[in-house]
Coordinates of C-alpha atoms in Angstrom, one line a residue:
M30 CA -11.0 -51.5 -82.8
T31 CA -11.7 -48.1 -81.2
F32 CA -14.8 -46.2 -80.5
S33 CA -15.3 -42.5 -81.0
A34 CA -16.4 -40.3 -78.1
T35 CA -19.8 -40.0 -79.7
A36 CA -20.3 -43.7 -80.0
V37 CA -19.3 -44.2 -76.3
L38 CA -21.7 -41.5 -75.3
L39 CA -24.5 -43.0 -77.3
L40 CA -23.9 -46.4 -75.8
A41 CA -23.9 -44.9 -72.3
L42 CA -27.2 -43.2 -73.0
L43 CA -28.7 -46.4 -74.4
A44 CA -27.5 -48.3 -71.3
A45 CA -28.9 -45.7 -69.0
L46 CA -32.2 -45.8 -70.9
L47 CA -32.4 -49.5 -70.7
I48 CA -31.6 -49.4 -66.9
T49 CA -34.3 -46.8 -66.4
I50 CA -36.9 -48.8 -68.3
G51 CA -35.9 -51.9 -66.3
V52 CA -36.2 -50.2 -63.0
W53 CA -39.6 -48.7 -63.9
A54 CA -40.9 -52.0 -65.2
Y55 CA -39.7 -53.8 -62.0
T56 CA -41.3 -51.2 -59.7
T57 CA -44.5 -51.1 -61.7
A58 CA -44.8 -54.9 -61.7
N59 CA -44.4 -54.9 -58.0
R60 CA -47.0 -52.2 -57.6
L61 CA -49.4 -54.1 -59.8
D62 CA -48.9 -57.2 -57.7
R63 CA -49.7 -55.3 -54.5
L64 CA -52.8 -53.8 -56.2
H65 CA -54.0 -57.3 -57.3
V66 CA -53.5 -58.5 -53.7
R67 CA -55.5 -55.5 -52.5
S68 CA -58.3 -56.3 -54.9
D69 CA -58.4 -59.9 -53.9
L70 CA -58.5 -59.0 -50.2
S71 CA -61.2 -56.4 -50.7
W72 CA -63.3 -59.0 -52.5
Q73 CA -62.9 -61.5 -49.7
A74 CA -64.1 -58.8 -47.2
L75 CA -67.0 -58.0 -49.5
D76 CA -67.9 -61.6 -49.9
A77 CA -67.9 -62.0 -46.1
A78 CA -70.1 -59.0 -45.7
L79 CA -72.5 -60.3 -48.3
A80 CA -72.6 -63.7 -46.6
R81 CA -73.3 -62.1 -43.2
R82 CA -76.2 -60.1 -44.7
A83 CA -77.7 -63.3 -46.1
V84 CA -77.7 -64.8 -42.6
V85 CA -79.4 -61.8 -41.2
A86 CA -81.9 -61.9 -44.2
R87 CA -82.9 -65.4 -43.2
A88 CA -83.3 -64.3 -39.6
V89 CA -85.7 -61.6 -40.8
A90 CA -87.6 -64.1 -42.8
L91 CA -87.8 -66.4 -39.8
A92 CA -89.0 -63.6 -37.7
M93 CA -91.8 -62.8 -40.2
T94 CA -93.4 -66.2 -39.7
G95 CA -92.2 -67.2 -36.2
P96 CA -89.3 -69.5 -35.2
G97 CA -91.5 -72.6 -35.3
S98 CA -92.4 -72.3 -38.9
T99 CA -91.3 -75.1 -41.2
A100 CA -91.7 -73.0 -44.3
I101 CA -88.2 -71.6 -44.0
A102 CA -85.0 -73.5 -43.8
V103 CA -82.4 -71.4 -41.9
T104 CA -79.0 -72.8 -42.8
G105 CA -75.7 -71.1 -43.5
P106 CA -72.0 -71.6 -43.7
S107 CA -70.4 -72.9 -40.6
S108 CA -68.1 -69.9 -40.5
L109 CA -71.1 -67.6 -39.9
T110 CA -72.4 -69.4 -36.8
G111 CA -71.7 -66.4 -34.5
A112 CA -73.5 -64.0 -36.8
S113 CA -76.4 -66.4 -37.3
S114 CA -76.8 -66.9 -33.6
A115 CA -76.9 -63.2 -32.9
A116 CA -79.4 -62.6 -35.7
M117 CA -81.6 -65.5 -34.5
A118 CA -81.5 -64.2 -31.0
A119 CA -82.8 -60.9 -32.2
A120 CA -85.5 -62.5 -34.3
G121 CA -88.8 -63.1 -32.7
P122 CA -92.2 -64.2 -33.9
I123 CA -94.1 -61.6 -35.9
S124 CA -97.8 -62.2 -36.3
G125 CA -99.6 -62.0 -39.6
A126 CA -100.0 -64.9 -42.1
D127 CA -99.9 -62.5 -45.0
S128 CA -96.1 -62.2 -44.5
A129 CA -95.5 -65.9 -45.0
E130 CA -95.1 -65.7 -48.7
Q131 CA -92.7 -62.7 -48.5
A132 CA -90.7 -64.5 -45.9
R133 CA -90.4 -67.6 -48.0
S134 CA -89.2 -65.5 -51.0
L135 CA -86.7 -63.6 -48.8
A136 CA -85.2 -66.9 -47.4
A137 CA -85.0 -68.3 -50.9
L138 CA -83.2 -65.3 -52.3
A139 CA -80.8 -65.3 -49.4
G140 CA -79.9 -68.9 -50.1
R141 CA -79.6 -68.2 -53.8
A142 CA -77.2 -65.3 -53.1
E143 CA -75.0 -67.5 -51.0
R144 CA -74.8 -70.3 -53.6
A145 CA -74.3 -68.1 -56.6
D146 CA -70.9 -68.1 -58.3
R147 CA -69.1 -64.9 -59.1
A148 CA -70.7 -64.4 -62.5
E149 CA -74.2 -64.7 -61.1
R150 CA -73.5 -63.1 -57.7
E151 CA -74.2 -59.5 -58.6
A152 CA -77.7 -60.3 -60.0
A153 CA -78.5 -62.5 -57.0
E154 CA -77.4 -60.0 -54.4
N155 CA -79.4 -57.2 -56.2
Q156 CA -82.5 -59.4 -56.0
L157 CA -81.9 -59.9 -52.3
S158 CA -81.4 -56.1 -51.8
A159 CA -84.7 -55.4 -53.5
A160 CA -86.4 -58.0 -51.2
L161 CA -84.9 -56.5 -48.1
S162 CA -86.0 -53.0 -49.1
A163 CA -89.6 -54.3 -49.4
V164 CA -89.5 -55.5 -45.7
D165 CA -91.5 -53.3 -43.3
I166 CA -88.8 -52.8 -40.7
A167 CA -91.4 -51.2 -38.4
V168 CA -92.7 -54.7 -37.6
L169 CA -89.3 -56.1 -36.7
R170 CA -87.9 -56.3 -33.2
P171 CA -85.4 -53.4 -32.5
Q172 CA -82.5 -55.9 -32.1
L173 CA -83.1 -57.4 -35.5
V174 CA -83.5 -53.9 -37.1
A175 CA -80.1 -53.0 -35.7
E176 CA -78.6 -56.3 -36.9
L177 CA -80.0 -55.7 -40.4
A178 CA -78.8 -52.1 -40.5
D179 CA -75.3 -53.0 -39.5
A180 CA -75.2 -55.8 -42.1
E181 CA -76.3 -53.5 -44.8
A182 CA -73.9 -50.8 -43.8
R183 CA -71.0 -53.3 -43.8
V184 CA -71.9 -54.4 -47.3
L185 CA -72.0 -50.8 -48.6
I186 CA -68.7 -49.9 -47.1
A187 CA -67.0 -53.2 -48.3
R188 CA -68.4 -52.7 -51.8
R189 CA -67.1 -49.1 -51.8
F190 CA -63.6 -50.2 -50.8
H191 CA -63.6 -53.1 -53.3
N192 CA -64.7 -50.9 -56.2
D193 CA -62.0 -48.4 -55.2
A194 CA -59.4 -51.2 -55.2
V195 CA -60.6 -52.4 -58.6
R196 CA -60.5 -48.8 -60.0
D197 CA -56.9 -48.3 -58.8
T198 CA -55.8 -51.6 -60.3
L199 CA -57.4 -51.0 -63.7
A200 CA -56.1 -47.4 -63.8
L201 CA -52.5 -48.8 -63.8
R202 CA -53.1 -52.2 -65.5
T203 CA -54.7 -50.5 -68.6
R204 CA -51.9 -48.0 -69.3
R205 CA -50.4 -48.5 -72.7
P206 CA -46.8 -49.2 -71.5
V207 CA -48.0 -51.7 -68.9
R208 CA -50.0 -53.5 -71.6
I209 CA -47.2 -53.5 -74.1
L210 CA -44.7 -54.9 -71.6
H211 CA -47.3 -57.4 -70.2
L212 CA -46.4 -56.3 -66.7
G213 CA -49.7 -57.6 -65.4
G214 CA -48.8 -61.1 -66.3
T215 CA -51.6 -63.6 -66.6
A216 CA -53.7 -62.3 -63.7
P217 CA -57.3 -61.7 -64.7
L218 CA -58.5 -58.1 -64.7
P219 CA -60.5 -57.4 -61.5
T220 CA -64.2 -56.4 -61.9
Y221 CA -66.5 -53.9 -60.2
F222 CA -69.3 -55.2 -58.0
E223 CA -72.5 -53.2 -58.3
I224 CA -75.4 -53.7 -55.9
T225 CA -78.6 -51.7 -55.4
E226 CA -78.6 -49.7 -52.2
R227 CA -81.6 -49.5 -49.9
A228 CA -84.2 -47.2 -51.5
T229 CA -86.1 -46.7 -48.2
P230 CA -84.5 -45.4 -45.1
A231 CA -83.7 -47.9 -42.4
A232 CA -84.4 -47.1 -38.7
A233 CA -80.6 -47.0 -38.1
T234 CA -77.7 -46.8 -40.5
G235 CA -75.2 -48.7 -38.5
L236 CA -72.5 -46.5 -40.0
D237 CA -69.6 -45.1 -38.1
V238 CA -69.4 -42.1 -40.3
D239 CA -67.7 -38.7 -39.8
T240 CA -70.2 -36.7 -41.9
S241 CA -73.7 -37.3 -43.1
R242 CA -75.1 -34.8 -45.6
T243 CA -77.7 -34.1 -48.3
S244 CA -76.3 -33.1 -51.7
A245 CA -77.9 -31.4 -54.6
R246 CA -76.5 -32.3 -58.0
V247 CA -77.1 -31.1 -61.6
V248 CA -77.1 -33.2 -64.7
L249 CA -76.1 -30.3 -67.0
I250 CA -76.9 -30.9 -70.7
D251 CA -76.1 -28.8 -73.7
E252 CA -77.8 -28.4 -77.1
R253 CA -75.8 -31.4 -78.4
D254 CA -77.1 -33.7 -75.7
R255 CA -73.8 -33.8 -73.9
V256 CA -73.5 -33.8 -70.1
L257 CA -70.9 -31.8 -68.3
L258 CA -68.7 -33.9 -66.0
M259 CA -66.1 -32.6 -63.6
R260 CA -62.8 -34.5 -63.1
G261 CA -61.4 -34.7 -59.5
N262 CA -59.7 -36.7 -56.9
D263 CA -59.5 -37.3 -53.2
P264 CA -57.0 -34.9 -51.7
K265 CA -55.5 -37.9 -49.8
T266 CA -55.0 -39.8 -53.1
P267 CA -54.4 -37.1 -55.7
E268 CA -53.0 -39.7 -58.2
L269 CA -56.4 -41.4 -58.6
S270 CA -59.0 -39.5 -60.6
F271 CA -62.7 -39.9 -61.1
W272 CA -65.6 -38.1 -62.8
F273 CA -68.8 -36.7 -61.3
T274 CA -71.8 -34.4 -62.0
I275 CA -71.9 -30.9 -60.7
G276 CA -73.1 -30.4 -57.2
G277 CA -72.4 -30.5 -53.5
G278 CA -73.8 -30.4 -50.0
V279 CA -76.9 -28.4 -49.0
Q280 CA -76.2 -25.7 -46.5
P281 CA -78.3 -25.1 -43.4
G282 CA -81.6 -23.4 -44.3
E283 CA -81.0 -23.8 -48.0
S284 CA -83.4 -25.5 -50.4
L285 CA -82.3 -28.3 -52.8
R286 CA -82.9 -26.0 -55.8
A287 CA -81.0 -23.1 -54.3
A288 CA -78.1 -25.4 -53.4
A289 CA -78.0 -26.8 -57.0
V290 CA -78.0 -23.3 -58.5
R291 CA -75.2 -22.2 -56.1
E292 CA -73.0 -25.2 -56.7
L293 CA -73.5 -24.8 -60.5
F294 CA -72.2 -21.2 -60.3
E295 CA -69.4 -22.0 -57.9
E296 CA -68.1 -24.9 -60.0
T297 CA -68.8 -23.6 -63.6
G298 CA -69.7 -19.9 -63.4
Y299 CA -73.1 -20.5 -64.9
H300 CA -76.1 -18.5 -63.4
A301 CA -79.2 -20.7 -63.6
D302 CA -82.9 -20.0 -62.8
P303 CA -84.0 -22.4 -60.1
A304 CA -87.3 -22.7 -61.8
A305 CA -85.6 -24.1 -64.9
L306 CA -84.3 -27.2 -63.0
R307 CA -86.2 -30.4 -63.6
G308 CA -86.5 -32.8 -60.8
P309 CA -85.2 -34.2 -58.6
I310 CA -85.2 -37.0 -61.0
W311 CA -82.9 -39.4 -59.1
R312 CA -81.9 -40.2 -55.5
R313 CA -78.7 -41.9 -54.7
V314 CA -77.2 -42.9 -51.3
A315 CA -73.4 -43.2 -51.3
V316 CA -70.9 -44.1 -48.6
F317 CA -67.4 -43.1 -49.4
P318 CA -64.1 -42.0 -47.9
F319 CA -63.0 -38.4 -48.8
D320 CA -60.1 -36.3 -47.4
G321 CA -59.6 -38.7 -44.5
E322 CA -63.3 -38.8 -43.5
L323 CA -66.0 -41.4 -44.1
I324 CA -69.1 -39.7 -45.6
R325 CA -72.6 -40.8 -46.1
S326 CA -74.3 -38.6 -48.7
E327 CA -77.9 -38.6 -49.9
E328 CA -77.7 -37.1 -53.4
L329 CA -80.7 -35.6 -55.3
F330 CA -80.2 -35.0 -59.0
F331 CA -81.8 -32.3 -61.1
A332 CA -81.7 -32.1 -64.9
L333 CA -81.0 -28.8 -66.7
R334 CA -80.5 -28.0 -70.4
V335 CA -78.3 -25.0 -71.3
P336 CA -76.4 -23.7 -74.3
G337 CA -72.9 -25.1 -74.4
Y338 CA -70.2 -23.0 -72.8
E339 CA -66.7 -23.2 -71.4
P340 CA -66.9 -23.5 -67.6
D341 CA -65.2 -20.8 -65.6
P342 CA -65.4 -21.4 -61.8
G343 CA -67.3 -18.7 -60.0
N344 CA -66.3 -19.2 -56.4
R345 CA -64.9 -22.6 -55.7
G346 CA -64.2 -23.4 -52.0
Y347 CA -60.8 -24.6 -50.6
V348 CA -61.7 -28.3 -50.9
E349 CA -63.0 -27.9 -54.4
R350 CA -59.8 -26.1 -55.5
R351 CA -57.8 -29.0 -54.2
S352 CA -59.9 -31.8 -55.6
I353 CA -61.4 -30.6 -59.0
T354 CA -58.8 -30.9 -61.8
G355 CA -60.8 -30.6 -65.0
H356 CA -64.0 -31.0 -66.9
Q357 CA -65.4 -32.5 -70.1
W358 CA -68.7 -32.4 -72.0
C359 CA -69.6 -36.0 -72.7
V360 CA -72.0 -38.1 -74.7
G361 CA -72.7 -41.7 -73.7
A362 CA -69.7 -43.2 -75.6
D363 CA -67.4 -40.7 -73.8
I364 CA -68.7 -41.9 -70.4
V365 CA -68.1 -45.5 -71.3
A366 CA -64.5 -44.7 -72.5
L367 CA -63.8 -42.8 -69.2
D368 CA -65.0 -45.8 -67.2
A369 CA -63.0 -48.2 -69.3
S370 CA -59.8 -46.1 -68.8
G371 CA -60.0 -46.8 -65.0
E372 CA -61.4 -43.3 -64.1
T373 CA -64.8 -44.1 -62.6
V374 CA -67.8 -42.0 -63.5
Y375 CA -70.4 -41.3 -60.7
P376 CA -73.2 -42.1 -60.6
Y377 CA -72.6 -45.5 -61.9
H378 CA -73.9 -46.3 -65.5
L379 CA -74.5 -42.7 -66.3
D380 CA -74.3 -43.5 -70.0
R381 CA -77.5 -45.7 -69.5
L382 CA -79.2 -43.0 -67.4
L383 CA -78.4 -40.2 -69.8
P384 CA -81.5 -40.7 -72.0
E385 CA -83.7 -40.4 -69.0
A386 CA -82.0 -37.1 -68.0
L387 CA -82.4 -35.8 -71.6
A388 CA -86.1 -36.5 -71.5
A389 CA -86.5 -34.9 -68.1
A390 CA -84.5 -31.8 -69.1
S391 CA -86.9 -31.2 -72.1
A392 CA -90.1 -32.0 -70.2
A393 CA -92.5 -29.3 -69.1
G394 CA -92.9 -30.7 -65.6
D395 CA -90.9 -32.5 -63.0
P396 CA -90.7 -36.4 -63.2
E397 CA -91.1 -38.7 -60.3
V398 CA -87.9 -39.3 -58.4
R399 CA -86.4 -42.8 -58.4
S400 CA -83.4 -44.4 -56.7
I401 CA -80.2 -45.1 -58.6
R402 CA -76.7 -46.4 -57.7

């Protein structure tokens, strides 16, 4: 039995294709394994940061009633003895019986957060965050304020890196070829961890950041109630994309509205009247790595309704030209789909926030600003 030259060529091409698919599948499976390990390790780091914050929260509660109070039981995991000792050393008696109830609630919430399982952890930690935000840090000793600020900052950073690890894992794990070939095996999909950030400024951030800035952002809405989102990436990790609203840092001497209008023109080419902006409607504090730097940004969001148009950048800067790769007008379902695809949309849960922005954009006056994530 003999084969023709065509048959031999086809067999060779088929063998080369199978080898190529096998090599790709092998390397992708290994990469997925490394991403899952990264997600697991980032969760462990976040879990440790949350546990340390709970210890400091109990120290704050103890300081609000005095170390001799029997109303608060200060206990914690044995692995946190060092952190607990440092926090207790910083805690001192704070006069005022009216703080006793707040202190008992804070201690109870800290204990509940430590005992919560993974499914309930997010809700418990959010309740603790709200309780800590309600504490008047002006009455705490400086050492304890510094301890609390450091604990909160570590949680913010750990949460950011965990969510980034989850995003990277989901971006690869949810690709169609990966799902078809079951390259992820039986490992469960990692999940994001959302936690409310402090809505009131702490006396110290405790952050070792390269840049702190204030940003003006615009929730741009067209006549079909769609919001314009920009697609971009960190220049250091160009293969990982995410979505965000229009905006950027406020320049020295520039007002928030002027910055919002300038950024809107630079990124989309649209000339807006500053008086047409509604807001700020939201305030968000974010800590994130970008282009090799760790940035702490306080973001203020405006709402603006415009006729739909095709964005044409007016004057993007060097960093924007490197990092912005696309745009899309989105309704709520589109935002959910983008998040599900592994490309995170900022701010978080924008699909749920969109009705609020729609109402603000159509209102005659400016609404009251509130904190979001």
